[in-house]
PDB file of N, CA and C in Angstrom:
ATOM      1  N   MET A 279      24.413 -53.044 -15.950  1.00 70.00           N
ATOM      2  CA  MET A 279      24.565 -53.340 -14.539  1.00 70.00           C
ATOM      3  C   MET A 279      25.526 -52.321 -13.914  1.00 70.00           C
ATOM      4  N   PHE A 280      25.284 -52.012 -12.673  1.00 78.00           N
ATOM      5  CA  PHE A 280      26.157 -51.080 -11.968  1.00 78.00           C
ATOM      6  C   PHE A 280      27.496 -51.746 -11.669  1.00 78.00           C
ATOM      7  N   LYS A 281      28.552 -50.980 -11.838  1.00 83.00           N
ATOM      8  CA  LYS A 281      29.890 -51.506 -11.567  1.00 83.00           C
ATOM      9  C   LYS A 281      30.216 -51.348 -10.085  1.00 83.00           C
ATOM     10  N   GLU A 282      31.023 -52.257  -9.574  1.00 88.00           N
ATOM     11  CA  GLU A 282      31.430 -52.199  -8.173  1.00 88.00           C
ATOM     12  C   GLU A 282      32.407 -51.043  -7.970  1.00 88.00           C
ATOM     13  N   LEU A 283      32.214 -50.311  -6.878  1.00 92.00           N
ATOM     14  CA  LEU A 283      33.099 -49.195  -6.551  1.00 92.00           C
ATOM     15  C   LEU A 283      34.242 -49.677  -5.673  1.00 92.00           C
ATOM     16  N   ASP A 284      35.433 -49.206  -5.962  1.00 95.00           N
ATOM     17  CA  ASP A 284      36.631 -49.561  -5.202  1.00 95.00           C
ATOM     18  C   ASP A 284      36.457 -49.115  -3.748  1.00 95.00           C
ATOM     19  N   PRO A 285      36.439 -50.045  -2.793  1.00 95.00           N
ATOM     20  CA  PRO A 285      36.224 -49.663  -1.394  1.00 95.00           C
ATOM     21  C   PRO A 285      37.347 -48.788  -0.827  1.00 95.00           C
ATOM     22  N   ILE A 286      38.536 -48.887  -1.380  1.00 97.00           N
ATOM     23  CA  ILE A 286      39.634 -48.030  -0.917  1.00 97.00           C
ATOM     24  C   ILE A 286      39.348 -46.573  -1.281  1.00 97.00           C
ATOM     25  N   LEU A 287      38.885 -46.340  -2.499  1.00 96.00           N
ATOM     26  CA  LEU A 287      38.632 -44.972  -2.950  1.00 96.00           C
ATOM     27  C   LEU A 287      37.257 -44.456  -2.550  1.00 96.00           C
ATOM     28  N   HIS A 288      36.385 -45.330  -2.088  1.00 92.00           N
ATOM     29  CA  HIS A 288      35.022 -44.907  -1.770  1.00 92.00           C
ATOM     30  C   HIS A 288      34.952 -44.082  -0.487  1.00 92.00           C
ATOM     31  N   SER A 289      35.994 -44.105   0.312  1.00 95.00           N
ATOM     32  CA  SER A 289      36.067 -43.249   1.501  1.00 95.00           C
ATOM     33  C   SER A 289      36.249 -41.804   1.043  1.00 95.00           C
ATOM     34  N   GLN A 290      35.479 -40.895   1.616  1.00 96.00           N
ATOM     35  CA  GLN A 290      35.519 -39.498   1.191  1.00 96.00           C
ATOM     36  C   GLN A 290      36.918 -38.891   1.299  1.00 96.00           C
ATOM     37  N   LEU A 291      37.597 -39.121   2.396  1.00 98.00           N
ATOM     38  CA  LEU A 291      38.924 -38.529   2.581  1.00 98.00           C
ATOM     39  C   LEU A 291      39.950 -39.150   1.632  1.00 98.00           C
ATOM     40  N   ARG A 292      39.921 -40.470   1.472  1.00 98.00           N
ATOM     41  CA  ARG A 292      40.881 -41.106   0.557  1.00 98.00           C
ATOM     42  C   ARG A 292      40.631 -40.657  -0.880  1.00 98.00           C
ATOM     43  N   LEU A 293      39.369 -40.506  -1.261  1.00 97.00           N
ATOM     44  CA  LEU A 293      39.044 -40.024  -2.599  1.00 97.00           C
ATOM     45  C   LEU A 293      39.535 -38.586  -2.777  1.00 97.00           C
ATOM     46  N   ALA A 294      39.384 -37.768  -1.752  1.00 98.00           N
ATOM     47  CA  ALA A 294      39.864 -36.383  -1.819  1.00 98.00           C
ATOM     48  C   ALA A 294      41.382 -36.340  -1.995  1.00 98.00           C
ATOM     49  N   VAL A 295      42.084 -37.195  -1.271  1.00 98.00           N
ATOM     50  CA  VAL A 295      43.550 -37.244  -1.372  1.00 98.00           C
ATOM     51  C   VAL A 295      43.971 -37.636  -2.782  1.00 98.00           C
ATOM     52  N   ILE A 296      43.367 -38.692  -3.307  1.00 98.00           N
ATOM     53  CA  ILE A 296      43.717 -39.149  -4.660  1.00 98.00           C
ATOM     54  C   ILE A 296      43.371 -38.075  -5.683  1.00 98.00           C
ATOM     55  N   SER A 297      42.228 -37.420  -5.528  1.00 97.00           N
ATOM     56  CA  SER A 297      41.838 -36.352  -6.453  1.00 97.00           C
ATOM     57  C   SER A 297      42.856 -35.216  -6.444  1.00 97.00           C
ATOM     58  N   LEU A 298      43.319 -34.847  -5.260  1.00 97.00           N
ATOM     59  CA  LEU A 298      44.357 -33.812  -5.164  1.00 97.00           C
ATOM     60  C   LEU A 298      45.638 -34.252  -5.858  1.00 97.00           C
ATOM     61  N   LEU A 299      46.050 -35.481  -5.577  1.00 98.00           N
ATOM     62  CA  LEU A 299      47.314 -35.963  -6.134  1.00 98.00           C
ATOM     63  C   LEU A 299      47.237 -36.168  -7.643  1.00 98.00           C
ATOM     64  N   ILE A 300      46.054 -36.442  -8.170  1.00 96.00           N
ATOM     65  CA  ILE A 300      45.888 -36.541  -9.626  1.00 96.00           C
ATOM     66  C   ILE A 300      46.252 -35.199 -10.262  1.00 96.00           C
ATOM     67  N   SER A 301      45.852 -34.113  -9.612  1.00 95.00           N
ATOM     68  CA  SER A 301      46.080 -32.793 -10.208  1.00 95.00           C
ATOM     69  C   SER A 301      47.473 -32.232  -9.950  1.00 95.00           C
ATOM     70  N   VAL A 302      48.091 -32.576  -8.809  1.00 96.00           N
ATOM     71  CA  VAL A 302      49.399 -31.989  -8.498  1.00 96.00           C
ATOM     72  C   VAL A 302      50.557 -32.986  -8.567  1.00 96.00           C
ATOM     73  N   LYS A 303      50.243 -34.259  -8.695  1.00 87.00           N
ATOM     74  CA  LYS A 303      51.233 -35.349  -8.777  1.00 87.00           C
ATOM     75  C   LYS A 303      51.946 -35.636  -7.458  1.00 87.00           C
ATOM     76  N   GLU A 304      52.394 -34.599  -6.757  1.00 95.00           N
ATOM     77  CA  GLU A 304      53.095 -34.785  -5.483  1.00 95.00           C
ATOM     78  C   GLU A 304      52.737 -33.627  -4.562  1.00 95.00           C
ATOM     79  N   ALA A 305      52.539 -33.946  -3.268  1.00 98.00           N
ATOM     80  CA  ALA A 305      52.166 -32.892  -2.323  1.00 98.00           C
ATOM     81  C   ALA A 305      52.693 -33.209  -0.935  1.00 98.00           C
ATOM     82  N   GLU A 306      52.929 -32.150  -0.175  1.00 97.00           N
ATOM     83  CA  GLU A 306      53.342 -32.299   1.209  1.00 97.00           C
ATOM     84  C   GLU A 306      52.127 -32.650   2.066  1.00 97.00           C
ATOM     85  N   PHE A 307      52.386 -33.368   3.147  1.00 98.00           N
ATOM     86  CA  PHE A 307      51.343 -33.757   4.089  1.00 98.00           C
ATOM     87  C   PHE A 307      50.529 -32.542   4.537  1.00 98.00           C
ATOM     88  N   THR A 308      51.216 -31.449   4.866  1.00 96.00           N
ATOM     89  CA  THR A 308      50.515 -30.262   5.372  1.00 96.00           C
ATOM     90  C   THR A 308      49.585 -29.661   4.322  1.00 96.00           C
ATOM     91  N   PHE A 309      49.992 -29.684   3.065  1.00 98.00           N
ATOM     92  CA  PHE A 309      49.148 -29.191   1.975  1.00 98.00           C
ATOM     93  C   PHE A 309      47.880 -30.033   1.881  1.00 98.00           C
ATOM     94  N   ILE A 310      48.040 -31.349   1.913  1.00 98.00           N
ATOM     95  CA  ILE A 310      46.883 -32.246   1.822  1.00 98.00           C
ATOM     96  C   ILE A 310      45.960 -32.039   3.024  1.00 98.00           C
ATOM     97  N   ARG A 311      46.550 -31.908   4.202  1.00 98.00           N
ATOM     98  CA  ARG A 311      45.747 -31.693   5.415  1.00 98.00           C
ATOM     99  C   ARG A 311      44.941 -30.398   5.309  1.00 98.00           C
ATOM    100  N   GLU A 312      45.572 -29.332   4.839  1.00 98.00           N
ATOM    101  CA  GLU A 312      44.878 -28.048   4.695  1.00 98.00           C
ATOM    102  C   GLU A 312      43.763 -28.122   3.663  1.00 98.00           C
ATOM    103  N   LYS A 313      44.021 -28.750   2.542  1.00 98.00           N
ATOM    104  CA  LYS A 313      43.028 -28.820   1.464  1.00 98.00           C
ATOM    105  C   LYS A 313      41.841 -29.710   1.821  1.00 98.00           C
ATOM    106  N   THR A 314      42.077 -30.758   2.587  1.00 97.00           N
ATOM    107  CA  THR A 314      40.992 -31.688   2.926  1.00 97.00           C
ATOM    108  C   THR A 314      40.293 -31.328   4.228  1.00 97.00           C
ATOM    109  N   GLY A 315      40.951 -30.547   5.078  1.00 97.00           N
ATOM    110  CA  GLY A 315      40.375 -30.215   6.371  1.00 97.00           C
ATOM    111  C   GLY A 315      40.425 -31.366   7.364  1.00 97.00           C
ATOM    112  N   ALA A 316      41.207 -32.378   7.069  1.00 98.00           N
ATOM    113  CA  ALA A 316      41.315 -33.555   7.935  1.00 98.00           C
ATOM    114  C   ALA A 316      42.252 -33.275   9.105  1.00 98.00           C
ATOM    115  N   THR A 317      42.070 -34.031  10.169  1.00 98.00           N
ATOM    116  CA  THR A 317      43.024 -33.948  11.273  1.00 98.00           C
ATOM    117  C   THR A 317      44.291 -34.690  10.856  1.00 98.00           C
ATOM    118  N   ALA A 318      45.392 -34.354  11.477  1.00 97.00           N
ATOM    119  CA  ALA A 318      46.664 -34.999  11.145  1.00 97.00           C
ATOM    120  C   ALA A 318      46.589 -36.502  11.385  1.00 97.00           C
ATOM    121  N   GLY A 319      45.978 -36.908  12.491  1.00 97.00           N
ATOM    122  CA  GLY A 319      45.886 -38.330  12.813  1.00 97.00           C
ATOM    123  C   GLY A 319      45.058 -39.107  11.811  1.00 97.00           C
ATOM    124  N   ASN A 320      43.883 -38.579  11.461  1.00 98.00           N
ATOM    125  CA  ASN A 320      43.019 -39.261  10.498  1.00 98.00           C
ATOM    126  C   ASN A 320      43.683 -39.319   9.128  1.00 98.00           C
ATOM    127  N   LEU A 321      44.282 -38.209   8.716  1.00 98.00           N
ATOM    128  CA  LEU A 321      44.945 -38.184   7.414  1.00 98.00           C
ATOM    129  C   LEU A 321      46.079 -39.197   7.369  1.00 98.00           C
ATOM    130  N   SER A 322      46.836 -39.292   8.431  1.00 97.00           N
ATOM    131  CA  SER A 322      47.940 -40.244   8.496  1.00 97.00           C
ATOM    132  C   SER A 322      47.444 -41.679   8.311  1.00 97.00           C
ATOM    133  N   VAL A 323      46.347 -42.018   8.973  1.00 98.00           N
ATOM    134  CA  VAL A 323      45.766 -43.365   8.847  1.00 98.00           C
ATOM    135  C   VAL A 323      45.312 -43.618   7.412  1.00 98.00           C
ATOM    136  N   GLN A 324      44.635 -42.644   6.817  1.00 98.00           N
ATOM    137  CA  GLN A 324      44.108 -42.827   5.461  1.00 98.00           C
ATOM    138  C   GLN A 324      45.234 -42.885   4.424  1.00 98.00           C
ATOM    139  N   LEU A 325      46.290 -42.116   4.631  1.00 98.00           N
ATOM    140  CA  LEU A 325      47.448 -42.200   3.732  1.00 98.00           C
ATOM    141  C   LEU A 325      48.081 -43.583   3.822  1.00 98.00           C
ATOM    142  N   GLY A 326      48.111 -44.138   5.024  1.00 98.00           N
ATOM    143  CA  GLY A 326      48.639 -45.490   5.205  1.00 98.00           C
ATOM    144  C   GLY A 326      47.840 -46.514   4.418  1.00 98.00           C
ATOM    145  N   LYS A 327      46.526 -46.365   4.406  1.00 98.00           N
ATOM    146  CA  LYS A 327      45.678 -47.297   3.649  1.00 98.00           C
ATOM    147  C   LYS A 327      45.914 -47.156   2.147  1.00 98.00           C
ATOM    148  N   LEU A 328      46.064 -45.927   1.681  1.00 98.00           N
ATOM    149  CA  LEU A 328      46.345 -45.710   0.259  1.00 98.00           C
ATOM    150  C   LEU A 328      47.721 -46.257  -0.111  1.00 98.00           C
ATOM    151  N   LYS A 329      48.673 -46.085   0.781  1.00 98.00           N
ATOM    152  CA  LYS A 329      50.023 -46.609   0.546  1.00 98.00           C
ATOM    153  C   LYS A 329      50.002 -48.135   0.521  1.00 98.00           C
ATOM    154  N   ASP A 330      49.314 -48.749   1.484  1.00 98.00           N
ATOM    155  CA  ASP A 330      49.229 -50.213   1.541  1.00 98.00           C
ATOM    156  C   ASP A 330      48.574 -50.789   0.289  1.00 98.00           C
ATOM    157  N   ALA A 331      47.638 -50.037  -0.300  1.00 98.00           N
ATOM    158  CA  ALA A 331      46.971 -50.481  -1.524  1.00 98.00           C
ATOM    159  C   ALA A 331      47.848 -50.261  -2.757  1.00 98.00           C
ATOM    160  N   GLY A 332      48.951 -49.528  -2.582  1.00 98.00           N
ATOM    161  CA  GLY A 332      49.843 -49.250  -3.705  1.00 98.00           C
ATOM    162  C   GLY A 332      49.408 -48.064  -4.542  1.00 98.00           C
ATOM    163  N   TYR A 333      48.456 -47.266  -4.032  1.00 98.00           N
ATOM    164  CA  TYR A 333      47.922 -46.134  -4.786  1.00 98.00           C
ATOM    165  C   TYR A 333      48.786 -44.880  -4.667  1.00 98.00           C
ATOM    166  N   ILE A 334      49.555 -44.790  -3.583  1.00 98.00           N
ATOM    167  CA  ILE A 334      50.447 -43.641  -3.408  1.00 98.00           C
ATOM    168  C   ILE A 334      51.792 -44.118  -2.874  1.00 98.00           C
ATOM    169  N   GLU A 335      52.784 -43.257  -3.030  1.00 98.00           N
ATOM    170  CA  GLU A 335      54.102 -43.475  -2.438  1.00 98.00           C
ATOM    171  C   GLU A 335      54.306 -42.371  -1.410  1.00 98.00           C
ATOM    172  N   VAL A 336      54.790 -42.741  -0.248  1.00 98.00           N
ATOM    173  CA  VAL A 336      55.025 -41.775   0.820  1.00 98.00           C
ATOM    174  C   VAL A 336      56.511 -41.780   1.150  1.00 98.00           C
ATOM    175  N   THR A 337      57.116 -40.606   1.104  1.00 97.00           N
ATOM    176  CA  THR A 337      58.527 -40.483   1.474  1.00 97.00           C
ATOM    177  C   THR A 337      58.647 -39.467   2.601  1.00 97.00           C
ATOM    178  N   LYS A 338      59.547 -39.770   3.513  1.00 95.00           N
ATOM    179  CA  LYS A 338      59.789 -38.873   4.648  1.00 95.00           C
ATOM    180  C   LYS A 338      61.226 -38.385   4.559  1.00 95.00           C
ATOM    181  N   GLN A 339      61.385 -37.092   4.735  1.00 93.00           N
ATOM    182  CA  GLN A 339      62.705 -36.480   4.685  1.00 93.00           C
ATOM    183  C   GLN A 339      62.711 -35.256   5.593  1.00 93.00           C
ATOM    184  N   PHE A 340      63.779 -34.508   5.560  1.00 92.00           N
ATOM    185  CA  PHE A 340      63.872 -33.293   6.364  1.00 92.00           C
ATOM    186  C   PHE A 340      64.065 -32.089   5.455  1.00 92.00           C
ATOM    187  N   LYS A 341      63.439 -30.980   5.843  1.00 89.00           N
ATOM    188  CA  LYS A 341      63.587 -29.715   5.127  1.00 89.00           C
ATOM    189  C   LYS A 341      63.820 -28.649   6.193  1.00 89.00           C
ATOM    190  N   ASP A 342      64.969 -28.021   6.168  1.00 90.00           N
ATOM    191  CA  ASP A 342      65.330 -27.014   7.184  1.00 90.00           C
ATOM    192  C   ASP A 342      65.182 -27.563   8.601  1.00 90.00           C
ATOM    193  N   ASN A 343      65.667 -28.761   8.811  1.00 89.00           N
ATOM    194  CA  ASN A 343      65.635 -29.443  10.110  1.00 89.00           C
ATOM    195  C   ASN A 343      64.236 -29.803  10.607  1.00 89.00           C
ATOM    196  N   TYR A 344      63.235 -29.765   9.729  1.00 90.00           N
ATOM    197  CA  TYR A 344      61.876 -30.163  10.090  1.00 90.00           C
ATOM    198  C   TYR A 344      61.480 -31.384   9.263  1.00 90.00           C
ATOM    199  N   PRO A 345      60.736 -32.307   9.873  1.00 91.00           N
ATOM    200  CA  PRO A 345      60.299 -33.471   9.103  1.00 91.00           C
ATOM    201  C   PRO A 345      59.337 -33.053   7.990  1.00 91.00           C
ATOM    202  N   LEU A 346      59.474 -33.703   6.861  1.00 94.00           N
ATOM    203  CA  LEU A 346      58.641 -33.410   5.697  1.00 94.00           C
ATOM    204  C   LEU A 346      58.150 -34.728   5.120  1.00 94.00           C
ATOM    205  N   THR A 347      56.844 -34.867   5.011  1.00 96.00           N
ATOM    206  CA  THR A 347      56.251 -36.057   4.413  1.00 96.00           C
ATOM    207  C   THR A 347      55.700 -35.676   3.050  1.00 96.00           C
ATOM    208  N   LEU A 348      56.163 -36.370   2.021  1.00 98.00           N
ATOM    209  CA  LEU A 348      55.701 -36.133   0.656  1.00 98.00           C
ATOM    210  C   LEU A 348      54.878 -37.318   0.187  1.00 98.00           C
ATOM    211  N   CYS A 349      53.778 -37.022  -0.490  1.00 98.00           N
ATOM    212  CA  CYS A 349      52.913 -38.058  -1.042  1.00 98.00           C
ATOM    213  C   CYS A 349      52.857 -37.884  -2.551  1.00 98.00           C
ATOM    214  N   LYS A 350      52.980 -39.000  -3.243  1.00 98.00           N
ATOM    215  CA  LYS A 350      52.985 -38.983  -4.705  1.00 98.00           C
ATOM    216  C   LYS A 350      52.083 -40.103  -5.194  1.00 98.00           C
ATOM    217  N   ILE A 351      51.262 -39.811  -6.184  1.00 98.00           N
ATOM    218  CA  ILE A 351      50.374 -40.839  -6.715  1.00 98.00           C
ATOM    219  C   ILE A 351      51.181 -41.805  -7.576  1.00 98.00           C
ATOM    220  N   SER A 352      50.844 -43.078  -7.495  1.00 98.00           N
ATOM    221  CA  SER A 352      51.531 -44.100  -8.289  1.00 98.00           C
ATOM    222  C   SER A 352      50.732 -44.384  -9.560  1.00 98.00           C
ATOM    223  N   LYS A 353      51.328 -45.118 -10.464  1.00 98.00           N
ATOM    224  CA  LYS A 353      50.626 -45.515 -11.688  1.00 98.00           C
ATOM    225  C   LYS A 353      49.379 -46.319 -11.325  1.00 98.00           C
ATOM    226  N   LYS A 354      49.524 -47.207 -10.348  1.00 98.00           N
ATOM    227  CA  LYS A 354      48.378 -48.004  -9.895  1.00 98.00           C
ATOM    228  C   LYS A 354      47.280 -47.095  -9.338  1.00 98.00           C
ATOM    229  N   GLY A 355      47.669 -46.029  -8.654  1.00 98.00           N
ATOM    230  CA  GLY A 355      46.703 -45.076  -8.114  1.00 98.00           C
ATOM    231  C   GLY A 355      45.953 -44.337  -9.206  1.00 98.00           C
ATOM    232  N   VAL A 356      46.667 -43.931 -10.249  1.00 97.00           N
ATOM    233  CA  VAL A 356      46.030 -43.260 -11.388  1.00 97.00           C
ATOM    234  C   VAL A 356      45.032 -44.206 -12.045  1.00 97.00           C
ATOM    235  N   GLU A 357      45.453 -45.452 -12.261  1.00 98.00           N
ATOM    236  CA  GLU A 357      44.570 -46.439 -12.889  1.00 98.00           C
ATOM    237  C   GLU A 357      43.343 -46.714 -12.025  1.00 98.00           C
ATOM    238  N   ALA A 358      43.531 -46.805 -10.714  1.00 98.00           N
ATOM    239  CA  ALA A 358      42.410 -47.055  -9.802  1.00 98.00           C
ATOM    240  C   ALA A 358      41.436 -45.880  -9.816  1.00 98.00           C
ATOM    241  N   PHE A 359      41.962 -44.656  -9.852  1.00 97.00           N
ATOM    242  CA  PHE A 359      41.104 -43.475  -9.892  1.00 97.00           C
ATOM    243  C   PHE A 359      40.296 -43.446 -11.188  1.00 97.00           C
ATOM    244  N   GLU A 360      40.943 -43.738 -12.307  1.00 96.00           N
ATOM    245  CA  GLU A 360      40.240 -43.754 -13.594  1.00 96.00           C
ATOM    246  C   GLU A 360      39.152 -44.819 -13.607  1.00 96.00           C
ATOM    247  N   ALA A 361      39.443 -45.988 -13.050  1.00 95.00           N
ATOM    248  CA  ALA A 361      38.444 -47.059 -12.974  1.00 95.00           C
ATOM    249  C   ALA A 361      37.289 -46.651 -12.062  1.00 95.00           C
ATOM    250  N   TYR A 362      37.600 -45.970 -10.973  1.00 96.00           N
ATOM    251  CA  TYR A 362      36.570 -45.517 -10.030  1.00 96.00           C
ATOM    252  C   TYR A 362      35.634 -44.517 -10.709  1.00 96.00           C
ATOM    253  N   VAL A 363      36.205 -43.545 -11.419  1.00 94.00           N
ATOM    254  CA  VAL A 363      35.399 -42.550 -12.132  1.00 94.00           C
ATOM    255  C   VAL A 363      34.533 -43.237 -13.180  1.00 94.00           C
ATOM    256  N   ASN A 364      35.105 -44.204 -13.882  1.00 91.00           N
ATOM    257  CA  ASN A 364      34.354 -44.951 -14.886  1.00 91.00           C
ATOM    258  C   ASN A 364      33.187 -45.698 -14.240  1.00 91.00           C
ATOM    259  N   ALA A 365      33.441 -46.316 -13.092  1.00 91.00           N
ATOM    260  CA  ALA A 365      32.385 -47.047 -12.386  1.00 91.00           C
ATOM    261  C   ALA A 365      31.292 -46.093 -11.913  1.00 91.00           C
ATOM    262  N   LEU A 366      31.671 -44.911 -11.459  1.00 90.00           N
ATOM    263  CA  LEU A 366      30.676 -43.925 -11.015  1.00 90.00           C
ATOM    264  C   LEU A 366      29.751 -43.516 -12.152  1.00 90.00           C
ATOM    265  N   GLN A 367      30.270 -43.498 -13.360  1.00 88.00           N
ATOM    266  CA  GLN A 367      29.453 -43.109 -14.505  1.00 88.00           C
ATOM    267  C   GLN A 367      28.280 -44.062 -14.704  1.00 88.00           C
ATOM    268  N   SER A 368      28.435 -45.320 -14.323  1.00 84.00           N
ATOM    269  CA  SER A 368      27.323 -46.260 -14.454  1.00 84.00           C
ATOM    270  C   SER A 368      26.189 -45.897 -13.491  1.00 84.00           C
ATOM    271  N   TYR A 369      26.507 -45.179 -12.412  1.00 85.00           N
ATOM    272  CA  TYR A 369      25.491 -44.724 -11.464  1.00 85.00           C
ATOM    273  C   TYR A 369      24.842 -43.420 -11.925  1.00 85.00           C
ATOM    274  N   MET A 370      25.564 -42.651 -12.742  1.00 84.00           N
ATOM    275  CA  MET A 370      25.034 -41.383 -13.230  1.00 84.00           C
ATOM    276  C   MET A 370      24.153 -41.573 -14.454  1.00 84.00           C
ATOM    277  N   LYS A 371      24.275 -42.718 -15.093  1.00 79.00           N
ATOM    278  CA  LYS A 371      23.471 -43.016 -16.278  1.00 79.00           C
ATOM    279  C   LYS A 371      22.706 -44.312 -16.032  1.00 79.00           C
ATOM    280  N   PRO A 372      21.780 -44.299 -15.070  1.00 70.00           N
ATOM    281  CA  PRO A 372      21.102 -45.546 -14.707  1.00 70.00           C
ATOM    282  C   PRO A 372      20.242 -46.121 -15.826  1.00 70.00           C
ATOM    283  N   GLY A 373      19.840 -45.321 -16.780  1.00 67.00           N
ATOM    284  CA  GLY A 373      19.035 -45.828 -17.885  1.00 67.00           C
ATOM    285  C   GLY A 373      19.785 -46.834 -18.739  1.00 67.00           C
ATOM    286  N   SER A 374      21.101 -46.750 -18.721  1.00 59.00           N
ATOM    287  CA  SER A 374      21.897 -47.684 -19.515  1.00 59.00           C
ATOM    288  C   SER A 374      22.208 -48.953 -18.742  1.00 59.00           C
ATOM    289  N   ALA A 375      21.864 -48.969 -17.443  1.00 49.00           N
ATOM    290  CA  ALA A 375      22.091 -50.155 -16.610  1.00 49.00           C
ATOM    291  C   ALA A 375      20.780 -50.911 -16.451  1.00 49.00           C
ATOM    292  N   THR A 376      20.870 -52.174 -16.124  1.00 49.00           N
ATOM    293  CA  THR A 376      19.685 -52.975 -15.879  1.00 49.00           C
ATOM    294  C   THR A 376      19.011 -52.472 -14.611  1.00 49.00           C
ATOM    295  N   GLN A 377      17.731 -52.155 -14.696  1.00 46.00           N
ATOM    296  CA  GLN A 377      16.995 -51.656 -13.541  1.00 46.00           C
ATOM    297  C   GLN A 377      16.590 -52.802 -12.634  1.00 46.00           C
ATOM    298  N   VAL A 378      16.480 -52.531 -11.361  1.00 46.00           N
ATOM    299  CA  VAL A 378      16.050 -53.537 -10.396  1.00 46.00           C
ATOM    300  C   VAL A 378      14.654 -53.998 -10.788  1.00 46.00           C
ATOM    301  N   GLY A 379      14.463 -55.299 -10.812  1.00 43.00           N
ATOM    302  CA  GLY A 379      13.163 -55.857 -11.168  1.00 43.00           C
ATOM    303  C   GLY A 379      13.056 -56.229 -12.637  1.00 43.00           C
ATOM    304  N   GLU A 380      13.968 -55.749 -13.465  1.00 44.00           N
ATOM    305  CA  GLU A 380      13.967 -56.115 -14.882  1.00 44.00           C
ATOM    306  C   GLU A 380      14.836 -57.335 -15.089  1.00 44.00           C
ATOM    307  N   GLU A 381      14.392 -58.214 -15.945  1.00 42.00           N
ATOM    308  CA  GLU A 381      15.207 -59.389 -16.244  1.00 42.00           C
ATOM    309  C   GLU A 381      15.094 -59.743 -17.692  1.00 42.00           C
TER     310      GLU A 381
END
C-alpha cells in the first residue's frame, strides 16, 4: 500500500528548504532565498510553517548592524525528511504496493 506523504513537506518550497538544510545543517535566510528562487514573503511564510511543525529552528540576530535570520534543521526535521523519502519510495516501486482494484 502507498504510504501517506507528510503534508508539511509535500509543498515544493518547504521540501526544497528541508533538502537544503539536510545538506548544510544551517543557512542564512538570504542563502535559502537565492537557492530556492522564492520571494522573501513566501519564504518567510513557509519557514514559519516548518518552524511551527518543529522541523526547523529559526534564530534572528545582527551581523554588522544588519538583521540576520538563521535556519537550522532540527532532529524532528531530519526524521520527518527521512520518513518522507521512505514514503516516496512506495510510489517509485508501485509493483510492491497493492494495485487499485486488487484485493
